[in-house]
Amino acid sequence: RIFKTLKENRGKNKLKKRKNIITVAIDSPAAAGAGTQAKLISKNYNLFYLDTGKIYRYIGKLKLDNKKKFTYTQIRKKINKIRLDYLKNKSLLSNEVALSASKIAKDKKIRNIVHKFQQKCAYNPPKKFRGSVLDGRDIITVQVKDAMFKFFITANLNVRAKRRYDEYQKLNKKITYMEVFKSLKNRDESDKKRKYGPLKKTKDSILINTSKLSKKACFKKIKAIMDKKLKN
């Protein structure tokens, strides 16, 4: 299991929250660089990191692989037994899985299952961590509304398509740039217009556009914001 705390809290209605922890919530469209920044934040501040989008991709792949046996009960069991290693599987990066995940994310029952798991990760991470950092589409608006730090990371669609295309090239995926571009454009529309947990920037979140920023420059900007607040 991901960690003991989740196991201990499973089945209880009231969510236990660790006190005095750092919580970072990041929302962003696909391929904007949020995952990269979340990992850097996690490493620098010793925070538990959860890529929430990978959970939906994981479920999306379950549906593609087990169409006849795909049930809410099965999903709940799989999520309860999930390990971080499962979310690192390269098969989750395929375009087919991404599209499946996008459809899965519209299902309210599935979102409720994932929501409970994500909140446990956010508010009750393993004690060896100072807190948590989660990135996704509705982390600020739904999952961790009271996060200490809220960032909305975005980038130009062309830039994001090029980044995702380069990722696929490294994985030897046979796909054209235009196919990736159209896929991301459709994903954006789906994420913004879905009924539950749509992607949107909140007034209290800090906008960071990574279109012209290197990974290092972007993190430097985020770090300056976090350090200033943590020192006060």
Short mmCIF file of C-alpha atoms in Angstrom, two decimals:
data_model
loop_
_atom_site.label_atom_id
_atom_site.label_comp_id
_atom_site.label_asym_id
_atom_site.label_seq_id
_atom_site.Cartn_x
_atom_site.Cartn_y
_atom_site.Cartn_z
CA ARG A 1 0.00 0.00 0.00
CA ILE A 2 1.14 3.57 -0.50
CA PHE A 3 1.52 4.07 3.23
CA LYS A 4 0.22 2.83 6.54
CA THR A 5 -1.78 5.94 7.35
CA LEU A 6 -4.15 5.38 4.44
CA LYS A 7 -4.72 1.81 5.53
CA GLU A 8 -5.48 2.84 9.08
CA ASN A 9 -7.98 5.50 8.00
CA ARG A 10 -9.73 3.39 5.36
CA GLY A 11 -13.43 2.94 6.03
CA LYS A 12 -13.69 5.87 8.43
CA ASN A 13 -15.96 8.74 7.46
CA LYS A 14 -14.07 11.50 9.20
CA LEU A 15 -10.82 12.48 7.55
CA LYS A 16 -7.89 12.80 9.93
CA LYS A 17 -5.67 15.80 9.30
CA ARG A 18 -2.12 16.20 10.46
CA LYS A 19 -1.53 19.57 12.07
CA ASN A 20 1.03 22.16 11.01
CA ILE A 21 1.87 20.63 7.64
CA ILE A 22 2.72 22.30 4.35
CA THR A 23 0.07 21.74 1.68
CA VAL A 24 0.65 22.69 -1.94
CA ALA A 25 -2.12 22.49 -4.53
CA ILE A 26 -1.42 22.83 -8.25
CA ASP A 27 -3.94 22.94 -11.08
CA SER A 28 -2.95 22.99 -14.73
CA PRO A 29 -3.86 21.89 -18.25
CA ALA A 30 -2.00 18.87 -19.65
CA ALA A 31 1.74 19.19 -20.44
CA ALA A 32 2.11 22.61 -18.80
CA GLY A 33 4.99 21.43 -16.61
CA ALA A 34 3.03 21.12 -13.35
CA GLY A 35 4.25 17.59 -12.69
CA THR A 36 7.87 18.59 -13.06
CA GLN A 37 7.45 21.53 -10.70
CA ALA A 38 5.51 19.43 -8.19
CA LYS A 39 8.38 16.94 -8.07
CA LEU A 40 10.92 19.74 -7.55
CA ILE A 41 8.78 21.22 -4.76
CA SER A 42 8.43 17.78 -3.20
CA LYS A 43 12.18 17.18 -3.22
CA ASN A 44 13.16 20.64 -1.99
CA TYR A 45 10.67 20.82 0.89
CA ASN A 46 10.43 17.09 1.69
CA LEU A 47 6.75 16.82 0.78
CA PHE A 48 4.76 13.74 -0.21
CA TYR A 49 3.97 14.02 -3.93
CA LEU A 50 0.90 12.66 -5.67
CA ASP A 51 0.28 13.06 -9.41
CA THR A 52 -3.52 12.89 -9.29
CA GLY A 53 -3.85 12.76 -13.07
CA LYS A 54 -1.96 9.45 -13.08
CA ILE A 55 -4.67 7.94 -10.86
CA TYR A 56 -7.29 8.68 -13.52
CA ARG A 57 -4.93 7.35 -16.17
CA TYR A 58 -4.53 4.21 -14.07
CA ILE A 59 -8.30 3.78 -13.92
CA GLY A 60 -8.57 4.67 -17.60
CA LYS A 61 -6.18 1.86 -18.45
CA LEU A 62 -8.17 -0.52 -16.24
CA LYS A 63 -11.20 0.21 -18.37
CA LEU A 64 -9.29 -0.34 -21.62
CA ASP A 65 -7.89 -3.65 -20.33
CA ASN A 66 -11.02 -4.94 -18.54
CA LYS A 67 -14.10 -3.55 -20.27
CA LYS A 68 -16.35 -6.43 -19.19
CA LYS A 69 -15.21 -6.43 -15.55
CA PHE A 70 -14.97 -2.67 -15.11
CA THR A 71 -17.10 -1.86 -12.03
CA TYR A 72 -17.08 0.70 -9.21
CA THR A 73 -16.36 -2.08 -6.71
CA GLN A 74 -13.32 -3.14 -8.72
CA ILE A 75 -12.09 0.46 -8.96
CA ARG A 76 -12.46 0.95 -5.19
CA LYS A 77 -10.48 -2.23 -4.48
CA LYS A 78 -7.74 -1.28 -6.93
CA ILE A 79 -7.39 2.23 -5.50
CA ASN A 80 -7.21 0.86 -1.94
CA LYS A 81 -4.32 -1.41 -2.97
CA ILE A 82 -2.53 1.06 -5.26
CA ARG A 83 1.22 1.57 -5.00
CA LEU A 84 3.16 4.56 -6.28
CA ASP A 85 5.11 2.26 -8.59
CA TYR A 86 1.91 1.53 -10.51
CA LEU A 87 1.61 5.22 -11.38
CA LYS A 88 5.11 5.27 -12.90
CA ASN A 89 4.27 2.70 -15.57
CA LYS A 90 5.10 4.17 -19.00
CA SER A 91 2.00 2.57 -20.50
CA LEU A 92 -0.04 5.22 -18.68
CA LEU A 93 1.49 7.89 -20.94
CA SER A 94 -0.18 6.67 -24.14
CA ASN A 95 -2.66 8.86 -25.99
CA GLU A 96 -5.34 6.15 -25.74
CA VAL A 97 -5.03 6.02 -21.96
CA ALA A 98 -5.15 9.83 -21.76
CA LEU A 99 -8.43 9.93 -23.68
CA SER A 100 -9.86 7.13 -21.55
CA ALA A 101 -8.81 9.00 -18.39
CA SER A 102 -10.52 12.16 -19.64
CA LYS A 103 -13.82 10.28 -20.01
CA ILE A 104 -13.37 8.53 -16.66
CA ALA A 105 -12.88 11.89 -14.92
CA LYS A 106 -16.45 12.91 -15.84
CA ASP A 107 -17.95 10.10 -13.77
CA LYS A 108 -19.08 11.45 -10.39
CA LYS A 109 -18.90 8.07 -8.60
CA ILE A 110 -15.34 7.49 -9.77
CA ARG A 111 -14.40 11.03 -8.78
CA ASN A 112 -15.76 10.43 -5.27
CA ILE A 113 -13.64 7.28 -4.91
CA VAL A 114 -10.52 9.11 -6.08
CA HIS A 115 -11.40 12.22 -4.06
CA LYS A 116 -11.31 10.35 -0.74
CA PHE A 117 -7.96 8.80 -1.59
CA GLN A 118 -6.45 12.12 -2.68
CA GLN A 119 -7.57 13.93 0.45
CA LYS A 120 -5.97 11.28 2.66
CA CYS A 121 -2.73 11.80 0.75
CA ALA A 122 -2.98 15.57 1.04
CA TYR A 123 -3.96 15.94 4.69
CA ASN A 124 -2.40 12.89 6.28
CA PRO A 125 0.87 12.10 4.48
CA PRO A 126 3.46 9.80 6.07
CA LYS A 127 5.09 11.42 9.11
CA LYS A 128 8.52 11.45 7.46
CA PHE A 129 7.22 14.19 5.15
CA ARG A 130 6.64 17.83 6.12
CA GLY A 131 3.44 17.90 4.13
CA SER A 132 2.11 17.22 0.66
CA VAL A 133 1.99 18.52 -2.90
CA LEU A 134 -0.73 17.44 -5.32
CA ASP A 135 -1.17 18.43 -8.93
CA GLY A 136 -4.12 17.87 -11.23
CA ARG A 137 -7.18 19.66 -12.64
CA ASP A 138 -9.32 20.31 -9.55
CA ILE A 139 -6.88 20.23 -6.65
CA ILE A 140 -7.43 23.87 -5.67
CA THR A 141 -11.14 24.00 -6.49
CA VAL A 142 -12.17 20.66 -4.97
CA GLN A 143 -9.48 18.50 -3.35
CA VAL A 144 -7.40 20.85 -1.18
CA LYS A 145 -9.35 24.10 -1.04
CA ASP A 146 -7.50 25.37 2.02
CA ALA A 147 -3.98 24.61 0.74
CA MET A 148 -1.21 26.80 2.11
CA PHE A 149 0.06 27.37 -1.44
CA LYS A 150 -2.07 27.45 -4.59
CA PHE A 151 -0.51 27.59 -8.04
CA PHE A 152 -2.19 27.56 -11.45
CA ILE A 153 0.48 26.52 -13.93
CA THR A 154 -0.18 26.92 -17.64
CA ALA A 155 1.54 27.36 -21.02
CA ASN A 156 0.70 28.08 -24.64
CA LEU A 157 -1.01 25.14 -26.40
CA ASN A 158 1.72 24.98 -29.07
CA VAL A 159 4.40 24.80 -26.40
CA ARG A 160 2.54 22.10 -24.51
CA ALA A 161 1.96 20.07 -27.67
CA LYS A 162 5.68 20.23 -28.51
CA ARG A 163 6.59 19.06 -24.99
CA ARG A 164 4.18 16.14 -25.11
CA TYR A 165 5.27 15.24 -28.66
CA ASP A 166 8.91 15.15 -27.52
CA GLU A 167 7.91 12.85 -24.64
CA TYR A 168 6.23 10.46 -27.07
CA GLN A 169 9.28 10.53 -29.36
CA LYS A 170 11.49 9.42 -26.48
CA LEU A 171 9.08 6.56 -25.88
CA ASN A 172 9.20 5.69 -29.61
CA LYS A 173 5.48 6.37 -30.00
CA LYS A 174 4.32 6.64 -33.61
CA ILE A 175 2.32 9.83 -33.49
CA THR A 176 2.49 13.18 -35.33
CA TYR A 177 2.76 16.61 -33.77
CA MET A 178 -0.67 17.58 -35.14
CA GLU A 179 -2.25 14.49 -33.57
CA VAL A 180 -0.78 15.49 -30.22
CA PHE A 181 -1.91 19.11 -30.71
CA LYS A 182 -5.49 18.09 -31.50
CA SER A 183 -5.52 15.62 -28.62
CA LEU A 184 -4.42 18.28 -26.11
CA LYS A 185 -6.90 20.79 -27.53
CA ASN A 186 -9.73 18.28 -27.09
CA ARG A 187 -8.46 17.42 -23.61
CA ASP A 188 -8.50 21.11 -22.65
CA GLU A 189 -12.10 21.46 -23.80
CA SER A 190 -13.10 18.32 -21.92
CA ASP A 191 -11.32 19.39 -18.72
CA LYS A 192 -12.83 22.88 -18.78
CA LYS A 193 -16.38 21.86 -19.63
CA ARG A 194 -16.83 18.72 -17.56
CA LYS A 195 -19.65 18.86 -15.03
CA TYR A 196 -17.63 17.79 -11.99
CA GLY A 197 -14.34 19.43 -11.02
CA PRO A 198 -13.76 21.47 -14.22
CA LEU A 199 -10.34 23.05 -14.76
CA LYS A 200 -10.41 26.75 -13.87
CA LYS A 201 -8.21 29.29 -12.18
CA THR A 202 -9.36 30.60 -8.82
CA LYS A 203 -8.83 34.19 -7.67
CA ASP A 204 -6.60 33.12 -4.79
CA SER A 205 -4.25 30.96 -6.90
CA ILE A 206 -0.97 32.26 -8.27
CA LEU A 207 -0.70 32.13 -12.07
CA ILE A 208 2.58 30.85 -13.48
CA ASN A 209 3.01 30.67 -17.26
CA THR A 210 5.82 28.31 -18.21
CA SER A 211 5.76 29.02 -21.98
CA LYS A 212 9.00 30.99 -21.88
CA LEU A 213 10.42 29.68 -18.62
CA SER A 214 12.95 26.90 -18.18
CA LYS A 215 12.25 24.28 -15.51
CA LYS A 216 14.90 25.88 -13.30
CA ALA A 217 13.57 29.43 -13.76
CA CYS A 218 10.03 28.32 -13.05
CA PHE A 219 11.00 26.54 -9.84
CA LYS A 220 13.08 29.53 -8.74
CA LYS A 221 9.94 31.68 -9.04
CA ILE A 222 7.83 29.21 -7.06
CA LYS A 223 10.52 28.74 -4.42
CA ALA A 224 10.78 32.49 -3.83
CA ILE A 225 7.03 32.66 -3.20
CA MET A 226 7.04 29.70 -0.83
CA ASP A 227 10.16 30.70 1.09
CA LYS A 228 8.79 34.18 1.72
CA LYS A 229 5.59 32.83 3.29
CA LEU A 230 7.28 30.03 5.23
CA LYS A 231 9.73 32.44 6.84
CA ASN A 232 6.95 34.73 8.08
#
